[in-house]
Coordinates of C-alpha atoms in Angstrom, one line a residue:
M1 CA 0.0 0.0 0.0
K2 CA 1.5 3.3 -1.0
Q3 CA 1.8 5.7 1.9
D4 CA 1.0 9.4 1.6
M5 CA 4.0 11.6 2.1
I6 CA 4.8 15.1 3.4
V7 CA 8.2 16.3 2.1
I8 CA 10.3 18.5 4.3
L9 CA 12.8 20.7 2.5
D10 CA 15.8 21.7 4.6
L11 CA 16.4 25.4 4.3
G12 CA 18.8 25.6 7.3
S13 CA 16.6 24.5 10.2
T14 CA 18.1 22.5 13.1
E15 CA 14.6 21.1 13.8
N16 CA 14.0 19.0 10.7
T17 CA 13.9 15.8 12.7
V18 CA 11.4 17.4 15.1
V19 CA 9.0 18.3 12.3
A20 CA 9.5 14.9 10.6
R21 CA 8.7 13.0 13.8
Q22 CA 5.7 15.3 14.5
I23 CA 4.2 14.4 11.2
R24 CA 4.9 10.7 11.6
E25 CA 3.3 10.7 15.0
L26 CA 0.1 11.9 13.2
G27 CA 0.3 8.6 11.2
V28 CA 1.6 10.3 8.0
Y29 CA 4.9 9.4 6.4
S30 CA 7.5 12.3 6.1
E31 CA 10.9 12.5 4.4
I32 CA 13.6 15.2 4.7
H33 CA 15.2 16.3 1.5
P34 CA 17.8 19.1 0.6
H35 CA 16.6 22.5 -0.3
D36 CA 17.9 22.3 -3.9
I37 CA 15.8 19.2 -4.9
T38 CA 14.4 19.9 -8.4
A39 CA 10.8 19.9 -9.2
E40 CA 11.4 16.8 -11.4
Q41 CA 13.0 14.9 -8.6
L42 CA 10.2 16.0 -6.3
N43 CA 7.6 14.7 -8.8
E44 CA 9.4 11.3 -8.8
L45 CA 8.8 10.8 -5.1
P46 CA 5.7 8.6 -4.5
N47 CA 2.4 10.0 -3.1
V48 CA 3.6 13.5 -2.1
K49 CA 0.7 15.3 -0.6
G50 CA 2.4 18.4 0.8
I51 CA 5.6 20.3 1.1
I52 CA 7.1 22.0 4.2
L53 CA 9.8 24.6 3.7
N54 CA 11.8 24.4 6.9
G55 CA 14.0 27.5 7.4
G56 CA 16.2 28.3 10.3
E57 CA 19.5 29.6 11.6
N58 CA 21.6 27.8 9.0
R59 CA 19.8 29.2 6.0
V60 CA 22.7 31.5 5.0
V61 CA 25.4 29.4 3.4
D62 CA 28.6 31.2 2.2
G63 CA 27.0 34.6 2.7
Q64 CA 23.9 33.8 0.6
A65 CA 20.4 32.6 1.8
V66 CA 19.5 29.3 0.3
D67 CA 16.1 28.9 -1.4
V68 CA 14.1 26.2 -3.3
D69 CA 13.7 25.8 -7.0
Q70 CA 10.9 28.2 -7.9
A71 CA 9.3 25.3 -10.0
V72 CA 8.6 23.6 -6.7
Y73 CA 5.8 26.1 -6.0
A74 CA 4.1 25.0 -9.2
C75 CA 4.2 21.2 -8.5
G76 CA 0.6 21.2 -7.5
C77 CA 1.1 20.4 -3.8
P78 CA 0.2 22.6 -0.8
V79 CA 3.2 24.4 0.6
L80 CA 3.7 25.4 4.3
S81 CA 6.6 27.6 5.2
I82 CA 8.2 27.6 8.7
D83 CA 10.3 30.8 9.2
H84 CA 10.6 31.2 5.5
P85 CA 8.6 34.2 4.2
T86 CA 7.1 33.9 0.8
A87 CA 3.7 34.8 -0.6
K88 CA 3.6 31.6 -2.6
C89 CA 2.9 29.5 0.5
Q90 CA -0.6 28.7 1.7
Q91 CA 0.5 29.2 5.3
R92 CA 3.5 30.4 7.2
F93 CA 4.6 29.9 10.8
A94 CA 7.5 31.7 12.6
A95 CA 8.0 28.5 14.6
I96 CA 7.1 24.8 14.4
P97 CA 3.3 24.6 14.3
G98 CA 1.5 23.1 17.2
D99 CA -0.2 19.7 16.8
E100 CA -3.6 21.3 15.8
E101 CA -2.0 23.5 13.2
M102 CA 0.0 20.7 11.8
K103 CA -3.1 18.4 11.7
K104 CA -5.0 21.1 9.8
F105 CA -2.2 21.4 7.2
V106 CA -1.6 17.6 6.8
F107 CA -5.2 16.4 6.8
D108 CA -7.4 19.4 5.9
I109 CA -5.2 21.1 3.4
C110 CA -3.1 18.3 2.0
N111 CA -5.8 15.6 2.4
A112 CA -3.2 13.1 3.5
E113 CA -4.3 9.7 4.8
P114 CA -2.9 8.5 8.2
N115 CA -1.5 5.3 6.7
W116 CA 2.0 5.5 8.0
N117 CA 2.9 2.3 9.9
M118 CA 5.7 -0.2 9.7
K119 CA 3.7 -2.8 7.8
N120 CA 3.0 -0.3 5.0
F121 CA 6.5 1.1 5.2
I122 CA 8.0 -2.4 4.7
E123 CA 5.7 -3.1 1.7
D124 CA 6.7 0.2 0.1
Q125 CA 10.4 -0.4 0.7
V126 CA 10.2 -4.0 -0.6
E127 CA 8.6 -2.7 -3.8
R128 CA 11.3 0.0 -4.1
I129 CA 14.1 -2.5 -3.6
R130 CA 12.7 -4.9 -6.2
E131 CA 12.3 -2.0 -8.7
Q132 CA 15.9 -0.9 -8.0
V133 CA 17.7 -4.2 -7.9
G134 CA 15.8 -6.2 -10.5
D135 CA 17.4 -9.6 -11.0
K136 CA 20.9 -8.5 -9.8
K137 CA 22.6 -9.3 -6.5
V138 CA 23.1 -7.2 -3.4
L139 CA 26.2 -7.4 -1.2
L140 CA 25.5 -6.5 2.4
A141 CA 28.0 -5.9 5.2
L142 CA 26.4 -7.9 8.1
S143 CA 27.9 -6.8 11.4
G144 CA 25.1 -8.4 13.4
G145 CA 24.1 -5.0 14.8
V146 CA 20.6 -3.8 14.8
D147 CA 20.8 -1.7 11.6
S148 CA 22.5 -4.3 9.4
S149 CA 20.3 -7.1 10.8
V150 CA 17.1 -5.2 9.9
V151 CA 18.4 -4.3 6.5
A152 CA 19.3 -8.0 5.9
A153 CA 15.8 -9.1 6.9
M154 CA 14.3 -6.4 4.6
L155 CA 16.4 -7.5 1.7
I156 CA 15.7 -11.2 2.3
K157 CA 12.0 -10.4 2.2
A158 CA 12.4 -8.4 -1.0
I159 CA 15.0 -10.4 -3.1
G160 CA 15.7 -13.6 -1.2
Q161 CA 18.8 -15.4 -2.4
Q162 CA 19.9 -12.4 -4.5
L163 CA 21.3 -11.1 -1.2
V164 CA 24.9 -12.1 -0.3
C165 CA 25.9 -11.2 3.3
V166 CA 29.5 -10.6 4.2
H167 CA 30.7 -10.4 7.8
V168 CA 34.2 -8.8 8.1
N169 CA 36.1 -9.4 11.3
H170 CA 38.2 -6.3 11.3
G171 CA 39.6 -6.9 14.8
L172 CA 37.5 -4.1 16.2
M173 CA 34.5 -6.2 17.2
R174 CA 33.2 -6.8 20.8
K175 CA 34.2 -9.9 22.6
N176 CA 32.9 -13.0 20.8
E177 CA 31.0 -10.8 18.4
S178 CA 32.1 -12.5 15.1
E179 CA 31.5 -16.0 16.6
S180 CA 28.0 -14.9 17.5
V181 CA 27.2 -13.5 14.1
V182 CA 28.3 -16.7 12.4
E183 CA 26.2 -18.8 14.8
V184 CA 23.0 -16.8 14.5
F185 CA 23.0 -15.8 10.8
K186 CA 24.7 -18.8 9.2
N187 CA 23.9 -21.7 11.5
Q188 CA 20.4 -20.6 12.7
L189 CA 19.0 -18.3 10.1
H190 CA 20.8 -20.1 7.1
A191 CA 21.8 -16.8 5.5
N192 CA 24.1 -16.8 2.5
L193 CA 27.0 -15.6 4.7
I194 CA 30.7 -15.1 3.8
Y195 CA 33.1 -14.7 6.7
V196 CA 36.2 -12.6 6.1
D197 CA 39.1 -12.5 8.6
A198 CA 40.7 -9.1 8.0
V199 CA 42.1 -8.4 11.5
E200 CA 45.7 -7.9 10.5
R201 CA 44.7 -6.0 7.4
F202 CA 42.7 -3.4 9.3
L203 CA 45.0 -3.0 12.2
G204 CA 47.9 -2.5 9.9
K205 CA 46.2 0.3 8.0
L206 CA 45.3 2.0 11.3
E207 CA 48.7 1.8 12.8
N208 CA 49.8 5.2 14.2
V209 CA 46.6 6.9 13.0
A210 CA 45.3 9.1 15.8
D211 CA 42.8 11.4 14.1
P212 CA 39.3 10.1 14.6
E213 CA 38.0 11.3 11.3
Q214 CA 40.9 9.6 9.5
K215 CA 40.3 6.4 11.4
R216 CA 36.7 6.4 10.4
K217 CA 37.5 7.1 6.7
I218 CA 40.2 4.3 6.7
I219 CA 37.8 1.8 8.3
G220 CA 35.0 2.8 5.9
G221 CA 37.2 2.8 2.9
E222 CA 38.8 -0.5 3.7
F223 CA 35.4 -2.1 4.2
I224 CA 34.5 -1.1 0.7
R225 CA 37.8 -2.6 -0.6
V226 CA 37.0 -5.9 1.1
F227 CA 33.5 -5.9 -0.4
E228 CA 34.9 -5.2 -3.9
E229 CA 37.3 -8.1 -3.5
E230 CA 34.5 -10.4 -2.4
A231 CA 32.3 -9.1 -5.2
R232 CA 34.9 -10.0 -7.8
K233 CA 34.7 -13.6 -6.7
L234 CA 30.9 -13.6 -7.4
E235 CA 28.8 -12.8 -10.4
G236 CA 26.1 -10.2 -10.9
I237 CA 27.0 -8.0 -7.8
D238 CA 25.9 -4.5 -8.7
F239 CA 24.5 -3.2 -5.5
L240 CA 25.8 -2.5 -2.0
G241 CA 23.3 -2.7 0.9
Q242 CA 23.8 -0.5 3.9
G243 CA 22.2 0.1 7.2
T244 CA 22.3 3.9 7.0
I245 CA 19.7 5.5 9.2
Y246 CA 18.7 9.2 9.4
P247 CA 20.9 10.3 12.4
D248 CA 23.9 9.0 10.5
I249 CA 23.1 11.4 7.7
I250 CA 22.4 14.4 9.9
E251 CA 25.6 14.0 11.9
S252 CA 27.7 13.6 8.8
G253 CA 26.5 17.0 7.7
T254 CA 23.9 18.4 5.3
K255 CA 24.0 21.2 2.7
T256 CA 23.1 23.7 5.4
A257 CA 24.4 22.1 8.6
K258 CA 28.0 21.4 9.7
M259 CA 29.3 17.9 10.3
V260 CA 29.2 16.5 13.8
K261 CA 31.1 13.4 12.8
S262 CA 31.4 11.3 9.7
H263 CA 29.9 7.8 9.6
H264 CA 31.6 5.0 7.8
N265 CA 28.5 4.5 5.6
V266 CA 28.1 8.2 4.8
G267 CA 31.4 10.1 5.0
G268 CA 33.9 7.2 4.5
L269 CA 32.8 5.9 1.1
P270 CA 35.4 6.1 -1.7
E271 CA 34.7 8.4 -4.6
D272 CA 35.3 5.5 -7.1
L273 CA 32.6 3.3 -5.5
K274 CA 31.6 0.6 -8.1
F275 CA 28.3 -0.3 -6.4
E276 CA 24.9 1.4 -6.5
L277 CA 23.7 1.8 -2.9
V278 CA 20.6 0.2 -1.4
E279 CA 19.6 2.0 1.8
P280 CA 16.0 1.2 2.8
L281 CA 16.4 2.5 6.4
K282 CA 18.0 5.9 5.6
Q283 CA 14.8 7.8 6.5
L284 CA 14.2 6.0 9.8
F285 CA 15.2 7.0 13.3
K286 CA 16.6 4.3 15.6
D287 CA 13.4 3.6 17.5
E288 CA 11.7 3.2 14.1
V289 CA 14.4 0.8 12.9
R290 CA 13.7 -1.4 15.9
A291 CA 10.0 -1.3 15.2
C292 CA 10.7 -2.3 11.6
G293 CA 12.8 -5.3 12.8
V294 CA 9.9 -6.5 15.0
E295 CA 7.5 -6.2 12.1
L296 CA 9.9 -8.2 10.0
G297 CA 9.9 -11.0 12.6
L298 CA 13.4 -10.7 13.9
P299 CA 14.0 -12.0 17.5
E300 CA 13.7 -9.4 20.2
S301 CA 17.3 -10.2 21.4
M302 CA 18.5 -9.1 18.0
V303 CA 16.2 -6.1 17.5
Y304 CA 17.0 -4.6 20.9
R305 CA 20.7 -5.4 20.8
Q306 CA 23.2 -2.8 22.0
P307 CA 23.9 -0.2 19.2
F308 CA 27.5 -0.5 17.9
P309 CA 29.3 2.0 15.7
G310 CA 30.4 0.8 12.2
P311 CA 34.1 1.5 13.0
G312 CA 33.6 -0.7 16.1
L313 CA 36.0 -0.5 19.0
G314 CA 38.2 1.6 16.7
V315 CA 36.4 4.8 18.0
R316 CA 36.5 3.5 21.6
C317 CA 40.2 2.9 21.6
L318 CA 40.9 6.7 21.6
G319 CA 43.8 8.1 19.6
A320 CA 46.2 5.8 17.7
I321 CA 45.0 2.2 18.2
T322 CA 47.3 -0.1 20.1
R323 CA 46.6 -3.8 20.7
D324 CA 46.9 -3.6 24.5
R325 CA 44.4 -0.8 24.7
L326 CA 42.1 -2.4 22.2
E327 CA 42.1 -5.6 24.3
A328 CA 41.4 -3.5 27.4
V329 CA 38.4 -1.9 25.7
R330 CA 37.1 -5.3 24.6
E331 CA 37.5 -7.0 28.0
S332 CA 36.1 -4.1 30.0
D333 CA 33.1 -3.7 27.6
A334 CA 32.4 -7.4 28.1
I335 CA 32.4 -7.0 31.9
L336 CA 30.1 -4.0 31.7
R337 CA 27.6 -5.8 29.5
E338 CA 27.7 -8.9 31.8
E339 CA 27.1 -6.8 35.0
F340 CA 24.4 -4.6 33.4
E341 CA 22.5 -7.8 32.3
K342 CA 22.8 -9.2 35.9
A343 CA 21.4 -5.9 37.3
G344 CA 18.5 -5.8 34.7
L345 CA 20.0 -2.6 33.2
N346 CA 20.4 -4.1 29.7
K347 CA 16.7 -3.6 29.1
K348 CA 16.5 -0.2 30.7
V349 CA 19.6 1.6 29.3
W350 CA 19.7 2.4 25.6
Q351 CA 23.4 2.2 25.1
Y352 CA 26.4 1.5 27.4
F353 CA 30.1 0.9 26.6
T354 CA 33.6 1.5 27.7
V355 CA 36.5 3.5 26.2
V356 CA 40.2 3.7 26.9
P357 CA 42.0 7.0 26.3
D358 CA 45.5 7.1 24.8
F359 CA 47.2 8.2 28.0
K360 CA 48.2 6.6 31.3
S361 CA 47.7 7.7 34.9
V362 CA 49.7 6.8 38.0
G363 CA 48.4 4.0 40.3
V364 CA 49.4 1.4 42.8
K365 CA 49.4 -2.3 42.2
N366 CA 50.9 -5.1 44.3
N367 CA 52.2 -2.4 46.7
A368 CA 54.2 -0.8 44.0
R369 CA 53.8 2.3 41.8
C370 CA 52.3 1.7 38.3
F371 CA 51.6 3.7 35.3
D372 CA 48.6 2.3 33.5
Y373 CA 45.5 3.1 31.4
M374 CA 42.0 4.2 32.6
V375 CA 38.7 2.8 31.5
I376 CA 35.8 5.3 31.1
I377 CA 32.2 3.9 31.4
R378 CA 29.4 5.6 29.4
A379 CA 25.7 4.8 29.8
I380 CA 23.0 6.9 28.1
N381 CA 19.3 6.9 27.2
T382 CA 17.8 8.3 24.1
V383 CA 14.8 7.9 21.7
D384 CA 16.3 9.0 18.4
A385 CA 20.1 9.3 19.0
M386 CA 19.9 13.0 18.3
S387 CA 20.0 13.9 22.1
A388 CA 20.8 11.7 25.1
T389 CA 20.7 11.8 28.9
I390 CA 22.9 10.0 31.4
E391 CA 21.7 6.8 33.2
R392 CA 22.0 7.2 37.0
V393 CA 23.5 3.8 37.7
D394 CA 23.3 2.4 41.3
W395 CA 26.5 2.9 43.2
D396 CA 26.8 -0.8 44.1
V397 CA 26.5 -1.8 40.5
L398 CA 29.2 0.6 39.5
Q399 CA 31.4 -0.7 42.3
R400 CA 31.1 -4.3 41.2
I401 CA 31.9 -3.3 37.6
T402 CA 34.9 -1.2 38.8
D403 CA 36.3 -4.1 41.0
R404 CA 36.0 -6.6 38.1
I405 CA 37.7 -4.3 35.6
L406 CA 40.6 -3.5 37.9
A407 CA 41.0 -7.2 38.8
E408 CA 40.5 -8.8 35.4
V409 CA 41.7 -6.3 32.7
G410 CA 45.4 -5.9 32.3
N411 CA 47.2 -2.5 32.1
V412 CA 44.3 -0.6 33.8
C413 CA 44.5 1.2 37.2
R414 CA 41.6 3.6 37.1
V415 CA 37.8 3.5 36.2
C416 CA 35.7 6.6 35.6
Y417 CA 32.1 7.3 34.8
D418 CA 31.1 9.8 32.1
M419 CA 28.4 12.2 33.2
S420 CA 28.1 14.2 29.9
P421 CA 24.7 14.4 28.1
K422 CA 24.2 14.9 24.4
P423 CA 24.6 17.8 23.6
P424 CA 27.1 19.1 24.3
A425 CA 28.8 15.7 24.1
T426 CA 28.1 13.1 21.4
I427 CA 27.2 9.5 22.2
E428 CA 30.6 8.2 21.1
F429 CA 33.9 9.8 22.1
E430 CA 35.2 9.9 18.6

């Protein structure tokens, strides 16, 4: 069933996601597109019932105010302007409209139907995927995380055996992660899974690289190279599936907003990419991705799995990656996850992990002075990953975690707890 759509054009607002979620909560699908989309491109989008021009503080780029293609006004859809004065719009608001005003625009003016739900979304995406892919094959990086797992399920529903899943062990996975991916997807779900051991390859490329953006780009670029090598061993691979979601795109920068951080599946792609991308989740927020996974029939343990960045522990081993600190991150993270599960926090806290900085602090071990690393614990709650609050973990739980890390993880003499919300901090450290 085709879902009606309200298109939001980004003219420099920092509240695009707020407007998009407001409309979706009314039961109508919404998508965010750049301000310079052409009228032809707009007409190619399915079931567009209305357009919102969302202006804001970032509207001036390089000294000039951005605007939409004038032909957009003649596309035949009602247009609502937020902080973007023009006589061509049916209505204008100086701030985000309240629920009643938005309802009036969406339902009374645009005549949109409230048919936005995951079942309909999946049907639409399956149709789009089949139209895009045809009889070709899709190569998918299957990390086993929520995003890649949901994309895999979506692609299997759409094209079945035309999907080839590749799991790359880049040496930056959590403890026993690769083993778990092989067990679940290959042995239990019988996916067409190729396992690639690329530990030495990735760690070699990352040696002495301290800049976080450079690390992300190296990891993202090397991922693509691995896929290209695997694709050459196969026939008919023309597409690359990715678990890109909307917060990835926002944080990697838009035409009117500065980058927060690049994501391996947004900012780290090589310019000579030989694949066409298939990204069925790129307009979904994290909570919607989980709802999509549930609708697709994935097990709850997989859908509500801890979020994990594409570059893996590479962005949690701060600075230039060393094997001893990488192992300290991996082991301390495993302890944190074990203890959170015992305390029932694994179902309460949205994301929790450890990081190890690239400097040491003085300590005392075995009655002697030592100079070892510190482990920082981070535990946050969020709905859409665009903002986050800190979990107030019980002191006894933190004490148990600290005692275990100090006793079981080598080269560590100090454990700290990060109290920073997002913003001003981000969820990850790098």
